[in-house]
């Protein structure tokens, strides 16, 4: 069965510093991997995805993520954090082998301090 | 991308009653799903809404409690039946296409059962 782990409940970073939000996954075969962001009292917004190709994928709002097959990781990164990046971030995985359903990690709350 | 409209956005209901949540997508999509989310927590997949046929439910969710309809590609409803306080949650509609993979979400329906 597919699963996603986000080991950090919360990440704190100062504005202007780089940020990393960690994600590891377990799925049979090669997965589709996603990051979503949720602002207070809002639905989820798609940030970026890895389907195939270059291991470094770029997404919305300056975010990027690196797919590492050997470590089964897909960490979210941004070179310079903004206070407005403070939100709840979800890593998600979809199995390529037939099902379309997407499974979400527990979420990591990012606090960016001015 | 797709814009998803959900209604009601919130409701307060009495124990034992039922509530139907509507989800409308502004473009044709392949997949539609219903998730449940406790505020600030992860998403739990309830079911896949299948066009013109019975929904596919995840473990722990049954049709009698959460009947789902999807009469066409762009519209779906989720009913929460015979509600109890434990059903208080945010219900999220999501949709996407099989070839791109990412999901788009409605703003959610926040349900409080007294």
mmCIF file with all atom_site columns, N, CA, C and O in Angstrom, chain B residues 61-79:
data_model
loop_
_atom_site.group_PDB
_atom_site.id
_atom_site.type_symbol
_atom_site.label_atom_id
_atom_site.label_alt_id
_atom_site.label_comp_id
_atom_site.label_asym_id
_atom_site.label_entity_id
_atom_site.label_seq_id
_atom_site.pdbx_PDB_ins_code
_atom_site.Cartn_x
_atom_site.Cartn_y
_atom_site.Cartn_z
_atom_site.occupancy
_atom_site.B_iso_or_equiv
_atom_site.pdbx_formal_charge
_atom_site.auth_seq_id
_atom_site.auth_comp_id
_atom_site.auth_asym_id
_atom_site.auth_atom_id
_atom_site.pdbx_PDB_model_num
ATOM 1  N N  . UNK B 1 61 ? -15.365 3.604  5.264   1.00 0.00 ? 61 UNK B N  1
ATOM 2  C CA . UNK B 1 61 ? -16.450 4.445  4.758   1.00 0.00 ? 61 UNK B CA 1
ATOM 3  C C  . UNK B 1 61 ? -17.420 3.576  3.970   1.00 0.00 ? 61 UNK B C  1
ATOM 4  O O  . UNK B 1 61 ? -16.993 2.742  3.170   1.00 0.00 ? 61 UNK B O  1
ATOM 5  N N  . UNK B 1 62 ? -18.711 3.766  4.187   1.00 0.00 ? 62 UNK B N  1
ATOM 6  C CA . UNK B 1 62 ? -19.718 2.932  3.534   1.00 0.00 ? 62 UNK B CA 1
ATOM 7  C C  . UNK B 1 62 ? -20.761 3.792  2.859   1.00 0.00 ? 62 UNK B C  1
ATOM 8  O O  . UNK B 1 62 ? -21.017 4.940  3.262   1.00 0.00 ? 62 UNK B O  1
ATOM 9  N N  . UNK B 1 63 ? -21.390 3.196  1.857   1.00 0.00 ? 63 UNK B N  1
ATOM 10 C CA . UNK B 1 63 ? -22.343 3.923  1.031   1.00 0.00 ? 63 UNK B CA 1
ATOM 11 C C  . UNK B 1 63 ? -23.555 4.383  1.826   1.00 0.00 ? 63 UNK B C  1
ATOM 12 O O  . UNK B 1 63 ? -24.093 5.461  1.559   1.00 0.00 ? 63 UNK B O  1
ATOM 13 N N  . UNK B 1 64 ? -23.998 3.609  2.792   1.00 0.00 ? 64 UNK B N  1
ATOM 14 C CA . UNK B 1 64 ? -25.187 3.986  3.553   1.00 0.00 ? 64 UNK B CA 1
ATOM 15 C C  . UNK B 1 64 ? -24.945 5.256  4.352   1.00 0.00 ? 64 UNK B C  1
ATOM 16 O O  . UNK B 1 64 ? -25.868 6.040  4.565   1.00 0.00 ? 64 UNK B O  1
ATOM 17 N N  . UNK B 1 65 ? -23.738 5.459  4.786   1.00 0.00 ? 65 UNK B N  1
ATOM 18 C CA . UNK B 1 65 ? -23.399 6.637  5.588   1.00 0.00 ? 65 UNK B CA 1
ATOM 19 C C  . UNK B 1 65 ? -23.017 7.832  4.704   1.00 0.00 ? 65 UNK B C  1
ATOM 20 O O  . UNK B 1 65 ? -23.346 8.956  5.020   1.00 0.00 ? 65 UNK B O  1
ATOM 21 N N  . UNK B 1 66 ? -22.334 7.551  3.605   1.00 0.00 ? 66 UNK B N  1
ATOM 22 C CA . UNK B 1 66 ? -21.831 8.611  2.732   1.00 0.00 ? 66 UNK B CA 1
ATOM 23 C C  . UNK B 1 66 ? -22.239 8.344  1.274   1.00 0.00 ? 66 UNK B C  1
ATOM 24 O O  . UNK B 1 66 ? -21.382 8.132  0.411   1.00 0.00 ? 66 UNK B O  1
ATOM 25 N N  . UNK B 1 67 ? -23.513 8.385  0.961   1.00 0.00 ? 67 UNK B N  1
ATOM 26 C CA . UNK B 1 67 ? -23.891 8.185  -0.443  1.00 0.00 ? 67 UNK B CA 1
ATOM 27 C C  . UNK B 1 67 ? -23.354 9.299  -1.326  1.00 0.00 ? 67 UNK B C  1
ATOM 28 O O  . UNK B 1 67 ? -23.377 10.474 -0.951  1.00 0.00 ? 67 UNK B O  1
ATOM 29 N N  . UNK B 1 68 ? -22.855 8.898  -2.479  1.00 0.00 ? 68 UNK B N  1
ATOM 30 C CA . UNK B 1 68 ? -22.222 9.819  -3.421  1.00 0.00 ? 68 UNK B CA 1
ATOM 31 C C  . UNK B 1 68 ? -22.857 9.633  -4.786  1.00 0.00 ? 68 UNK B C  1
ATOM 32 O O  . UNK B 1 68 ? -23.101 8.512  -5.221  1.00 0.00 ? 68 UNK B O  1
ATOM 33 N N  . UNK B 1 69 ? -23.108 10.738 -5.456  1.00 0.00 ? 69 UNK B N  1
ATOM 34 C CA . UNK B 1 69 ? -23.570 10.668 -6.838  1.00 0.00 ? 69 UNK B CA 1
ATOM 35 C C  . UNK B 1 69 ? -22.627 11.453 -7.725  1.00 0.00 ? 69 UNK B C  1
ATOM 36 O O  . UNK B 1 69 ? -21.957 12.383 -7.284  1.00 0.00 ? 69 UNK B O  1
ATOM 37 N N  . UNK B 1 70 ? -22.559 11.027 -8.984  1.00 0.00 ? 70 UNK B N  1
ATOM 38 C CA . UNK B 1 70 ? -21.824 11.777 -9.997  1.00 0.00 ? 70 UNK B CA 1
ATOM 39 C C  . UNK B 1 70 ? -22.535 11.557 -11.327 1.00 0.00 ? 70 UNK B C  1
ATOM 40 O O  . UNK B 1 70 ? -22.138 10.714 -12.125 1.00 0.00 ? 70 UNK B O  1
ATOM 41 N N  . UNK B 1 71 ? -23.573 12.322 -11.581 1.00 0.00 ? 71 UNK B N  1
ATOM 42 C CA . UNK B 1 71 ? -24.386 12.092 -12.773 1.00 0.00 ? 71 UNK B CA 1
ATOM 43 C C  . UNK B 1 71 ? -23.699 12.482 -14.081 1.00 0.00 ? 71 UNK B C  1
ATOM 44 O O  . UNK B 1 71 ? -24.078 11.982 -15.142 1.00 0.00 ? 71 UNK B O  1
ATOM 45 N N  . UNK B 1 72 ? -22.711 13.357 -14.009 1.00 0.00 ? 72 UNK B N  1
ATOM 46 C CA . UNK B 1 72 ? -21.955 13.732 -15.213 1.00 0.00 ? 72 UNK B CA 1
ATOM 47 C C  . UNK B 1 72 ? -20.515 14.026 -14.829 1.00 0.00 ? 72 UNK B C  1
ATOM 48 O O  . UNK B 1 72 ? -20.128 13.896 -13.664 1.00 0.00 ? 72 UNK B O  1
ATOM 49 N N  . UNK B 1 73 ? -19.700 14.431 -15.814 1.00 0.00 ? 73 UNK B N  1
ATOM 50 C CA . UNK B 1 73 ? -18.265 14.583 -15.569 1.00 0.00 ? 73 UNK B CA 1
ATOM 51 C C  . UNK B 1 73 ? -17.933 15.709 -14.611 1.00 0.00 ? 73 UNK B C  1
ATOM 52 O O  . UNK B 1 73 ? -16.877 15.708 -13.982 1.00 0.00 ? 73 UNK B O  1
ATOM 53 N N  . UNK B 1 74 ? -18.800 16.704 -14.483 1.00 0.00 ? 74 UNK B N  1
ATOM 54 C CA . UNK B 1 74 ? -18.414 17.913 -13.770 1.00 0.00 ? 74 UNK B CA 1
ATOM 55 C C  . UNK B 1 74 ? -19.183 18.169 -12.473 1.00 0.00 ? 74 UNK B C  1
ATOM 56 O O  . UNK B 1 74 ? -18.996 19.211 -11.841 1.00 0.00 ? 74 UNK B O  1
ATOM 57 N N  . UNK B 1 75 ? -20.027 17.251 -12.045 1.00 0.00 ? 75 UNK B N  1
ATOM 58 C CA . UNK B 1 75 ? -20.846 17.482 -10.868 1.00 0.00 ? 75 UNK B CA 1
ATOM 59 C C  . UNK B 1 75 ? -20.909 16.241 -9.998  1.00 0.00 ? 75 UNK B C  1
ATOM 60 O O  . UNK B 1 75 ? -21.052 15.117 -10.497 1.00 0.00 ? 75 UNK B O  1
ATOM 61 N N  . UNK B 1 76 ? -20.805 16.472 -8.689  1.00 0.00 ? 76 UNK B N  1
ATOM 62 C CA . UNK B 1 76 ? -20.916 15.358 -7.751  1.00 0.00 ? 76 UNK B CA 1
ATOM 63 C C  . UNK B 1 76 ? -21.542 15.849 -6.452  1.00 0.00 ? 76 UNK B C  1
ATOM 64 O O  . UNK B 1 76 ? -21.444 17.040 -6.116  1.00 0.00 ? 76 UNK B O  1
ATOM 65 N N  . UNK B 1 77 ? -22.187 14.954 -5.739  1.00 0.00 ? 77 UNK B N  1
ATOM 66 C CA . UNK B 1 77 ? -22.706 15.268 -4.415  1.00 0.00 ? 77 UNK B CA 1
ATOM 67 C C  . UNK B 1 77 ? -22.258 14.216 -3.422  1.00 0.00 ? 77 UNK B C  1
ATOM 68 O O  . UNK B 1 77 ? -22.084 13.039 -3.767  1.00 0.00 ? 77 UNK B O  1
ATOM 69 N N  . UNK B 1 78 ? -22.050 14.665 -2.194  1.00 0.00 ? 78 UNK B N  1
ATOM 70 C CA . UNK B 1 78 ? -21.761 13.792 -1.061  1.00 0.00 ? 78 UNK B CA 1
ATOM 71 C C  . UNK B 1 78 ? -22.812 14.071 -0.001  1.00 0.00 ? 78 UNK B C  1
ATOM 72 O O  . UNK B 1 78 ? -23.027 15.220 0.382   1.00 0.00 ? 78 UNK B O  1
ATOM 73 N N  . UNK B 1 79 ? -23.475 13.029 0.459   1.00 0.00 ? 79 UNK B N  1
ATOM 74 C CA . UNK B 1 79 ? -24.420 13.165 1.545   1.00 0.00 ? 79 UNK B CA 1
ATOM 75 C C  . UNK B 1 79 ? -23.832 12.549 2.806   1.00 0.00 ? 79 UNK B C  1
ATOM 76 O O  . UNK B 1 79 ? -23.286 11.439 2.754   1.00 0.00 ? 79 UNK B O  1
#
